[in-house]
Short mmCIF file of C-alpha atoms in Angstrom, two decimals:
data_model
loop_
_atom_site.label_atom_id
_atom_site.label_comp_id
_atom_site.label_asym_id
_atom_site.label_seq_id
_atom_site.Cartn_x
_atom_site.Cartn_y
_atom_site.Cartn_z
CA MET A 69 -10.22 111.43 14.10
CA ILE A 70 -6.74 110.19 14.92
CA MET A 71 -6.75 111.72 18.40
CA GLY A 72 -10.15 110.33 19.41
CA ASP A 73 -13.36 111.93 20.64
CA ALA A 74 -12.26 112.56 24.23
CA ALA A 75 -9.09 114.39 23.25
CA PHE A 76 -10.90 116.32 20.51
CA ARG A 77 -13.59 117.33 23.01
CA ARG A 78 -11.02 118.61 25.51
CA ILE A 79 -9.08 120.51 22.87
CA THR A 80 -12.27 122.01 21.41
CA THR A 81 -13.48 123.09 24.84
CA LEU A 82 -10.13 124.69 25.63
CA ALA A 83 -9.97 126.45 22.26
CA ILE A 84 -13.48 127.83 22.67
CA GLN A 85 -12.76 129.01 26.20
CA CYS A 86 -9.58 130.75 25.08
CA ALA A 87 -11.30 132.42 22.14
CA LEU A 88 -14.13 133.65 24.30
CA ALA A 89 -11.84 134.88 27.04
CA GLN A 90 -10.46 137.35 24.49
CA ASP A 91 -13.93 138.50 23.44
CA HIS A 92 -15.23 138.84 27.01
CA SER A 93 -18.34 136.70 26.37
CA PRO A 94 -18.58 134.56 29.52
CA GLU A 95 -22.34 134.08 29.20
CA LEU A 96 -22.06 132.53 25.74
CA LEU A 97 -19.34 130.21 26.98
CA ARG A 98 -21.43 129.26 30.01
CA MET A 99 -24.37 128.50 27.73
CA ALA A 100 -22.18 126.32 25.46
CA LEU A 101 -20.84 124.44 28.49
CA LEU A 102 -24.39 123.96 29.77
CA ARG A 103 -25.54 122.63 26.41
CA ALA A 104 -22.53 120.31 26.25
CA ARG A 105 -23.03 118.95 29.74
CA PHE A 106 -26.80 118.50 29.26
CA CYS A 107 -26.34 116.70 25.94
CA ALA A 108 -23.71 114.38 27.42
CA GLN A 109 -25.79 113.55 30.47
CA ALA A 110 -28.99 113.00 28.44
CA ALA A 111 -27.26 110.99 25.69
CA PRO A 112 -27.95 107.57 27.27
CA LEU A 113 -31.69 108.30 27.12
CA CYS A 114 -31.33 108.45 23.33
CA ASN A 115 -28.84 105.57 23.04
CA MET A 116 -26.15 108.00 21.91
CA ASN A 117 -22.51 108.43 22.77
CA PRO A 118 -22.14 110.94 25.65
CA GLU A 119 -18.80 112.29 24.40
CA GLU A 120 -20.15 112.85 20.90
CA MET A 121 -23.25 114.56 22.32
CA TYR A 122 -21.03 116.72 24.58
CA LEU A 123 -19.18 117.88 21.50
CA THR A 124 -22.48 118.47 19.67
CA GLY A 125 -23.75 120.65 22.51
CA MET A 126 -20.51 122.61 22.68
CA LEU A 127 -20.32 123.15 18.93
CA SER A 128 -23.97 124.20 18.68
CA LEU A 129 -23.04 127.74 19.70
CA LEU A 130 -19.74 127.92 17.84
CA PRO A 131 -21.20 130.09 15.03
CA ALA A 132 -22.19 132.74 17.58
CA MET A 133 -18.78 132.51 19.19
CA VAL A 134 -16.77 132.93 16.01
CA GLN A 135 -19.39 135.00 14.21
CA ALA A 136 -19.59 132.74 11.16
CA PRO A 137 -22.41 130.68 9.66
CA MET A 138 -22.73 127.05 10.77
CA GLN A 139 -22.02 125.86 7.19
CA ILE A 140 -18.58 127.46 7.30
CA VAL A 141 -17.87 126.28 10.84
CA LEU A 142 -18.72 122.67 9.94
CA GLU A 143 -16.45 122.56 6.88
CA GLY A 144 -13.24 121.84 8.77
CA LEU A 145 -14.60 119.61 11.52
CA PRO A 146 -14.24 115.80 11.47
CA LEU A 147 -17.83 114.90 12.38
CA ARG A 148 -20.26 112.18 11.37
CA ASP A 149 -22.90 113.24 8.85
CA GLU A 150 -25.67 112.87 11.45
CA ILE A 151 -23.90 115.27 13.81
CA ARG A 152 -23.37 117.71 10.95
CA ASP A 153 -27.09 117.47 10.19
CA ALA A 154 -27.99 118.07 13.84
CA LEU A 155 -25.73 121.12 14.06
CA ALA A 156 -27.05 122.44 10.75
CA GLY A 157 -30.60 122.23 12.10
CA ARG A 158 -31.70 119.39 9.85
CA PRO A 159 -34.10 116.92 11.47
CA CYS A 160 -32.45 113.74 12.69
CA ARG A 161 -32.34 111.71 15.90
CA GLU A 162 -28.97 113.25 16.84
CA ALA A 163 -30.67 116.67 16.95
CA CYS A 164 -33.35 115.73 19.48
CA LEU A 165 -31.50 117.01 22.57
CA LEU A 166 -30.52 120.28 20.89
CA LEU A 167 -34.09 120.77 19.68
CA TRP A 168 -35.41 120.23 23.20
CA LEU A 169 -32.81 122.62 24.62
CA GLU A 170 -33.51 125.35 22.09
CA ASP A 171 -37.21 125.15 22.89
CA LEU A 172 -36.45 125.33 26.61
CA GLU A 173 -34.12 128.31 26.12
CA SER A 174 -36.86 130.15 24.24
CA ASN A 175 -39.46 129.17 26.87
CA ASN A 176 -41.39 127.08 24.33
CA ILE A 177 -42.70 124.42 26.70
CA ALA A 178 -45.10 123.05 24.09
CA GLY A 179 -42.12 122.60 21.77
CA CYS A 180 -40.21 120.78 24.52
CA GLU A 181 -43.13 118.41 25.03
CA ALA A 182 -43.57 117.85 21.28
CA THR A 183 -39.87 117.08 20.80
CA ALA A 184 -39.83 114.74 23.79
CA GLU A 185 -42.90 112.93 22.51
CA GLN A 186 -41.54 112.68 18.96
CA TYR A 187 -38.33 111.03 20.17
CA GLY A 188 -39.83 108.99 23.03
CA LEU A 189 -38.23 111.01 25.80
CA ASP A 190 -39.59 112.02 29.21
CA THR A 191 -39.76 115.81 29.59
CA HIS A 192 -39.52 115.56 33.38
CA VAL A 193 -36.35 113.48 33.18
CA LEU A 194 -34.85 115.91 30.66
CA ALA A 195 -35.74 118.83 32.93
CA GLN A 196 -34.03 117.10 35.87
CA ILE A 197 -30.91 116.48 33.79
CA TYR A 198 -30.95 120.12 32.68
CA LEU A 199 -31.06 121.29 36.32
CA GLU A 200 -28.20 118.97 37.23
CA ALA A 201 -26.16 120.24 34.27
CA MET A 202 -26.93 123.84 35.21
CA ASN A 203 -25.74 123.25 38.79
CA ALA A 204 -22.56 121.52 37.61
CA VAL A 205 -21.70 124.34 35.20
CA ALA A 206 -22.39 126.93 37.89
CA GLU A 207 -19.99 125.13 40.24
CA GLU A 208 -17.34 124.81 37.51
CA THR A 209 -17.50 128.48 36.57
CA LEU A 210 -17.28 129.54 40.21
CA ILE A 211 -14.11 127.51 40.61
CA HIS A 212 -12.47 129.05 37.53
#
């Protein structure tokens, strides 16, 4: 909390990348970066903070990365209760982008549409943001 969201986001991203580099899981890291970028870019549609949503997207796959349950992962993180709820899979507005993403990743288009409708979002706009995020992550990972 003392260092601020931007610094925490950068440090978290670096820590996750370093941890995954040891485990040779580049696809999981790419997926976490994609989720983070999508959530940050779509945050204004939900009147949410892009940096906080970036962190939410990145942390959403942390349990898979460190092979620990989300409850344990969340214990040591300085997050708002709503973000904790979103990451724990509890329904709240802060979870809407992750819910939409998870439905998209599992090819549940009806779920995407239902989530978008429930939260007053446009599925086509979300899909466009997802494509932009996917292109940006692809460019970033090619550079590194």
